[in-house]
Amino acid sequence: MTALTVPWGYVMILDDQPVSMRVRNDAPHLVALDIDGTLLVTGQRVPEPTVLAVQLVRGRKHHVVLASGRSLTGILPVAKELGITDGWVVASNGAVTARLCVTCANGYMLEDVLTFDVGPVAQMALSRFPDVQIGVEEIGIGYRVNRLFEPHEVNGEQRVVDTDGLGALPASRAILRGPDVLDLLEPLRRHGVTATQAGSDWIDVTPRHLSKATSLENIRSALGVPRHNTFAVGDGLNDIEMLSWAARAVAMGHAPDEVKAIANETVGDISQHGVIQALKTLI
């Protein structure tokens, strides 16, 4: 029986795993990881044991891809904490795909950017809820906003503009926030955009027929990773498509029931470092 002791105190008994699992884990996997609620508590740093787990997984030649609703500006610092300076990231719920590169300007190059016309979305939201707070993502910079968000709520700079300014340019993602804003989910979808609940008073709006899964499938194809070697961990409603896409889908213990229902298995919650429980099976 072979035991592997890893830095965060787990002892893995490799021979207790089915032979088929051990063989599959020798081949490179595409490992898609949500950020907020999975790798870290929003507003905090990635815990050191989680950093070590991700590094060990990468050391086994698995392709770790951060896949988040965050803007690219919000993903880059997390990638840096994890020591990831190359490879792919999926931002803005799949609207932005980038490759990290140490020799590239700002440390990345954009691979795929999908946008939509923000103007009609902003007008619809304001006509129904005049006090709605709107943020329109500007890739690599921050947001155009009609009213400032708290600094910990969005990443990057914020630039206050009027209603016309919100829709001045196409965007990959917009935020709608306010009481009863979830009433806009279905009207927005009928309008032809992807509307995803990201909180009790928060909607992320992205281009039509888009999710983390659509970008991850493009990355999988580019890397040549077999479908049966796809692995994903998440905790939010915006992770449902990603978990449905993955051959092995893991939900965090605090995830809503709808998310757990999609997953193949559930691990501990964020306070229990559940993501480590999932990642150690790839080591």
Coordinates of C-alpha atoms in Angstrom, one line a residue:
M1 CA 0.0 0.0 0.0
T2 CA 1.5 3.4 -1.0
A3 CA 0.9 6.5 1.1
L4 CA 1.5 10.1 0.0
T5 CA 1.8 12.8 2.7
V6 CA 1.0 16.2 1.3
P7 CA 1.9 19.6 3.0
W8 CA -1.6 20.3 4.4
G9 CA -1.7 17.2 6.5
Y10 CA -3.6 14.7 4.4
V11 CA -2.3 11.2 4.0
M12 CA -3.5 9.7 0.7
I13 CA -3.6 5.9 0.5
L14 CA -3.3 5.5 -3.3
D15 CA -4.0 1.8 -3.4
D16 CA -7.5 2.4 -1.8
Q17 CA -8.5 4.1 -5.0
P18 CA -10.0 2.1 -7.8
V19 CA -7.5 1.1 -10.5
S20 CA -9.4 2.9 -13.2
M21 CA -9.2 6.2 -11.2
R22 CA -5.5 5.9 -10.6
V23 CA -4.9 5.3 -14.4
R24 CA -7.1 8.3 -15.4
N25 CA -5.3 10.6 -12.9
D26 CA -2.0 9.8 -14.6
A27 CA -3.2 11.6 -17.8
P28 CA -3.5 15.3 -17.9
H29 CA -6.9 16.7 -16.9
L30 CA -8.5 20.0 -17.5
V31 CA -9.2 21.2 -14.0
A32 CA -11.7 24.1 -14.0
L33 CA -11.9 25.9 -10.7
D34 CA -14.3 28.6 -9.6
I35 CA -12.8 31.3 -7.4
D36 CA -15.2 33.0 -5.0
G37 CA -16.7 30.5 -2.6
T38 CA -14.4 27.7 -4.0
L39 CA -10.8 28.8 -3.8
L40 CA -11.4 31.7 -1.4
V41 CA -13.8 33.7 0.7
T42 CA -14.7 36.8 -1.3
G43 CA -12.5 39.7 -0.2
Q44 CA -9.9 37.4 1.2
R45 CA -6.7 35.8 -0.1
V46 CA -6.4 32.2 -1.2
P47 CA -5.5 30.1 1.9
E48 CA -2.0 28.8 1.8
P49 CA -3.1 25.1 1.9
T50 CA -5.2 25.7 -1.1
V51 CA -2.3 27.4 -2.9
L52 CA -0.2 24.3 -2.2
A53 CA -2.9 21.9 -3.4
V54 CA -3.2 23.8 -6.7
Q55 CA 0.5 23.8 -7.2
L56 CA 0.8 20.1 -6.6
V57 CA -2.0 19.5 -9.1
R58 CA -0.2 21.6 -11.7
G59 CA 3.0 19.8 -10.8
R60 CA 1.3 16.6 -12.1
K61 CA 0.9 18.3 -15.5
H62 CA -2.9 18.9 -15.1
H63 CA -4.2 22.1 -16.8
V64 CA -5.7 24.2 -14.0
V65 CA -8.1 26.8 -15.5
L66 CA -9.6 29.5 -13.3
A67 CA -13.2 30.0 -14.4
S68 CA -15.0 32.8 -12.7
G69 CA -17.8 35.4 -13.0
R70 CA -15.1 37.9 -12.0
S71 CA -13.7 40.2 -14.6
L72 CA -10.2 39.5 -15.9
T73 CA -8.9 42.3 -13.7
G74 CA -10.3 40.3 -10.7
I75 CA -8.9 37.0 -11.8
L76 CA -5.2 38.1 -12.4
P77 CA -4.4 38.7 -8.7
V78 CA -5.7 35.3 -7.8
A79 CA -3.7 33.6 -10.5
K80 CA -0.6 35.4 -9.1
E81 CA -1.3 34.1 -5.6
L82 CA -1.5 30.6 -7.0
G83 CA 1.7 31.0 -8.9
I84 CA 0.0 30.5 -12.2
T85 CA 1.8 32.6 -14.8
D86 CA 0.9 30.6 -17.9
G87 CA -2.2 28.7 -19.2
W88 CA -5.8 29.7 -19.7
V89 CA -8.4 31.6 -17.6
V90 CA -12.1 32.1 -18.2
A91 CA -13.5 35.4 -17.0
S92 CA -16.9 37.2 -17.0
N93 CA -18.9 33.9 -16.9
G94 CA -17.3 32.8 -20.1
A95 CA -17.4 36.0 -22.1
V96 CA -13.7 36.5 -21.9
T97 CA -11.0 33.9 -22.5
A98 CA -7.4 34.8 -22.0
R99 CA -4.0 33.1 -21.9
L100 CA -1.5 34.1 -19.2
C101 CA 2.0 34.8 -20.5
V102 CA 5.0 36.1 -18.6
T103 CA 6.3 37.9 -21.7
C104 CA 3.0 39.5 -22.7
A105 CA 1.9 43.0 -21.9
N106 CA 0.1 43.0 -18.5
G107 CA 0.8 39.3 -18.2
Y108 CA -1.9 38.0 -20.6
M109 CA -3.3 38.0 -24.1
L110 CA -6.9 37.9 -25.0
E111 CA -8.0 34.8 -26.9
D112 CA -11.7 35.2 -27.2
V113 CA -14.0 38.2 -26.3
L114 CA -17.7 38.1 -26.8
T115 CA -19.8 41.2 -26.4
F116 CA -23.4 42.5 -26.5
D117 CA -25.1 45.9 -26.8
V118 CA -25.5 47.2 -23.3
G119 CA -27.7 50.2 -24.1
P120 CA -31.0 48.4 -24.5
V121 CA -30.3 46.3 -21.3
A122 CA -29.5 49.4 -19.3
Q123 CA -32.6 51.2 -20.6
M124 CA -34.8 48.2 -19.8
A125 CA -33.4 47.9 -16.2
L126 CA -33.7 51.6 -15.5
S127 CA -37.3 51.8 -16.9
R128 CA -38.4 49.2 -14.4
F129 CA -36.2 50.0 -11.5
P130 CA -34.9 53.7 -11.7
D131 CA -32.6 53.1 -8.7
V132 CA -30.9 50.0 -10.1
Q133 CA -27.1 50.1 -9.9
I134 CA -25.3 49.3 -13.1
G135 CA -21.7 48.3 -13.9
V136 CA -20.4 47.7 -17.4
E137 CA -17.2 45.8 -17.6
E138 CA -14.1 47.4 -19.3
I139 CA -11.6 44.5 -19.9
G140 CA -8.4 45.0 -18.1
I141 CA -9.5 48.3 -16.6
G142 CA -12.6 48.1 -14.4
Y143 CA -16.2 49.3 -14.9
R144 CA -18.3 52.1 -16.2
V145 CA -21.0 52.7 -13.5
N146 CA -24.0 54.8 -13.0
R147 CA -23.2 54.8 -9.2
L148 CA -20.1 53.7 -7.4
F149 CA -20.0 50.1 -6.0
E150 CA -18.1 49.4 -2.8
P151 CA -14.5 48.8 -3.6
H152 CA -14.7 45.1 -2.5
E153 CA -17.7 44.4 -4.7
V154 CA -16.0 44.9 -8.1
N155 CA -12.4 44.8 -9.3
G156 CA -10.5 47.6 -11.0
E157 CA -11.2 51.2 -11.5
Q158 CA -14.8 52.7 -11.6
R159 CA -15.8 55.5 -13.8
V160 CA -19.2 57.2 -13.3
V161 CA -21.0 57.9 -16.5
D162 CA -24.6 58.8 -17.5
T163 CA -27.1 56.4 -19.0
D164 CA -25.8 57.0 -22.6
G165 CA -22.3 56.3 -21.4
L166 CA -23.2 52.9 -20.0
G167 CA -24.2 51.8 -23.5
A168 CA -21.6 53.7 -25.4
L169 CA -19.6 50.6 -26.3
P170 CA -20.4 46.9 -26.5
A171 CA -19.3 45.0 -23.4
S172 CA -18.7 41.4 -22.3
R173 CA -20.5 41.7 -19.0
A174 CA -22.8 44.0 -17.1
I175 CA -24.0 44.0 -13.5
L176 CA -27.5 44.9 -12.5
R177 CA -28.0 45.3 -8.8
G178 CA -30.9 46.4 -6.6
P179 CA -34.0 45.2 -4.7
D180 CA -36.3 43.0 -6.8
V181 CA -33.8 43.1 -9.6
L182 CA -34.2 39.3 -10.0
D183 CA -37.6 40.1 -11.6
L184 CA -35.6 41.1 -14.7
L185 CA -34.1 37.6 -15.2
E186 CA -36.7 36.3 -17.6
P187 CA -37.3 39.6 -19.5
L188 CA -33.6 39.9 -20.1
R189 CA -33.4 36.3 -21.4
R190 CA -36.3 37.0 -23.8
H191 CA -34.4 40.1 -24.9
G192 CA -31.6 37.8 -26.1
V193 CA -28.8 37.9 -23.5
T194 CA -27.7 35.5 -20.8
A195 CA -28.9 36.6 -17.4
T196 CA -27.4 34.8 -14.4
Q197 CA -28.4 35.3 -10.7
A198 CA -25.2 36.1 -8.8
G199 CA -26.9 37.0 -5.5
S200 CA -30.2 37.9 -4.0
D201 CA -30.0 41.4 -5.5
W202 CA -27.5 40.9 -8.3
I203 CA -27.7 39.8 -12.0
D204 CA -24.7 39.2 -14.3
V205 CA -25.6 39.9 -17.9
T206 CA -23.4 38.4 -20.7
P207 CA -23.9 37.6 -24.4
R208 CA -26.5 35.1 -25.5
H209 CA -25.9 31.3 -25.2
L210 CA -22.8 31.7 -23.0
S211 CA -21.5 30.2 -19.9
K212 CA -18.2 29.1 -18.3
A213 CA -18.8 25.8 -20.0
T214 CA -18.8 27.2 -23.6
S215 CA -15.3 28.7 -23.1
L216 CA -14.0 25.6 -21.2
E217 CA -15.1 23.4 -24.1
N218 CA -13.1 25.5 -26.5
I219 CA -10.0 25.3 -24.2
R220 CA -10.5 21.6 -23.8
S221 CA -10.5 21.2 -27.6
A222 CA -7.4 23.4 -28.0
L223 CA -5.5 21.4 -25.4
G224 CA -6.6 18.1 -26.8
V225 CA -7.8 16.9 -23.4
P226 CA -10.3 14.0 -23.7
R227 CA -13.8 14.7 -22.4
H228 CA -13.5 12.1 -19.8
N229 CA -10.5 14.0 -18.2
T230 CA -12.5 17.1 -17.4
F231 CA -12.9 18.0 -13.8
A232 CA -14.6 21.0 -12.2
V233 CA -15.3 22.4 -8.8
G234 CA -17.8 25.2 -8.0
D235 CA -20.3 26.5 -5.6
G236 CA -22.6 29.0 -7.4
L237 CA -25.6 29.1 -9.7
N238 CA -23.2 30.3 -12.4
D239 CA -21.3 27.1 -12.1
I240 CA -24.2 24.8 -13.1
E241 CA -23.3 24.7 -16.8
M242 CA -19.6 24.1 -15.9
L243 CA -20.5 21.2 -13.6
S244 CA -22.9 19.8 -16.2
W245 CA -20.0 19.9 -18.8
A246 CA -17.4 18.3 -16.6
A247 CA -17.0 14.5 -16.6
R248 CA -16.3 14.8 -12.9
A249 CA -18.2 17.6 -11.2
V250 CA -17.6 18.5 -7.6
A251 CA -19.9 20.9 -5.6
M252 CA -18.7 22.7 -2.5
G253 CA -20.6 21.8 0.7
H254 CA -22.2 25.2 1.1
A255 CA -23.5 25.3 -2.5
P256 CA -27.3 25.6 -3.2
D257 CA -29.2 22.4 -3.7
E258 CA -29.5 23.1 -7.4
V259 CA -25.8 23.0 -7.7
K260 CA -25.3 19.9 -5.6
A261 CA -27.9 18.2 -7.7
I262 CA -25.8 18.6 -10.9
A263 CA -22.5 17.5 -9.3
N264 CA -21.2 13.9 -9.1
E265 CA -20.1 14.5 -5.5
T266 CA -20.0 17.1 -2.7
V267 CA -17.1 18.0 -0.5
G268 CA -16.7 20.2 2.5
D269 CA -17.6 23.9 2.5
I270 CA -15.3 26.8 2.1
S271 CA -14.4 26.9 5.8
Q272 CA -13.4 23.2 5.6
H273 CA -11.2 23.8 2.5
G274 CA -13.5 21.5 0.5
V275 CA -11.7 22.2 -2.7
I276 CA -8.6 20.6 -1.3
Q277 CA -10.6 17.4 -0.7
A278 CA -11.4 17.4 -4.4
L279 CA -7.9 18.3 -5.7
K280 CA -6.1 15.7 -3.6
T281 CA -7.7 12.9 -5.7
L282 CA -5.7 14.2 -8.7
I283 CA -2.3 14.0 -6.9

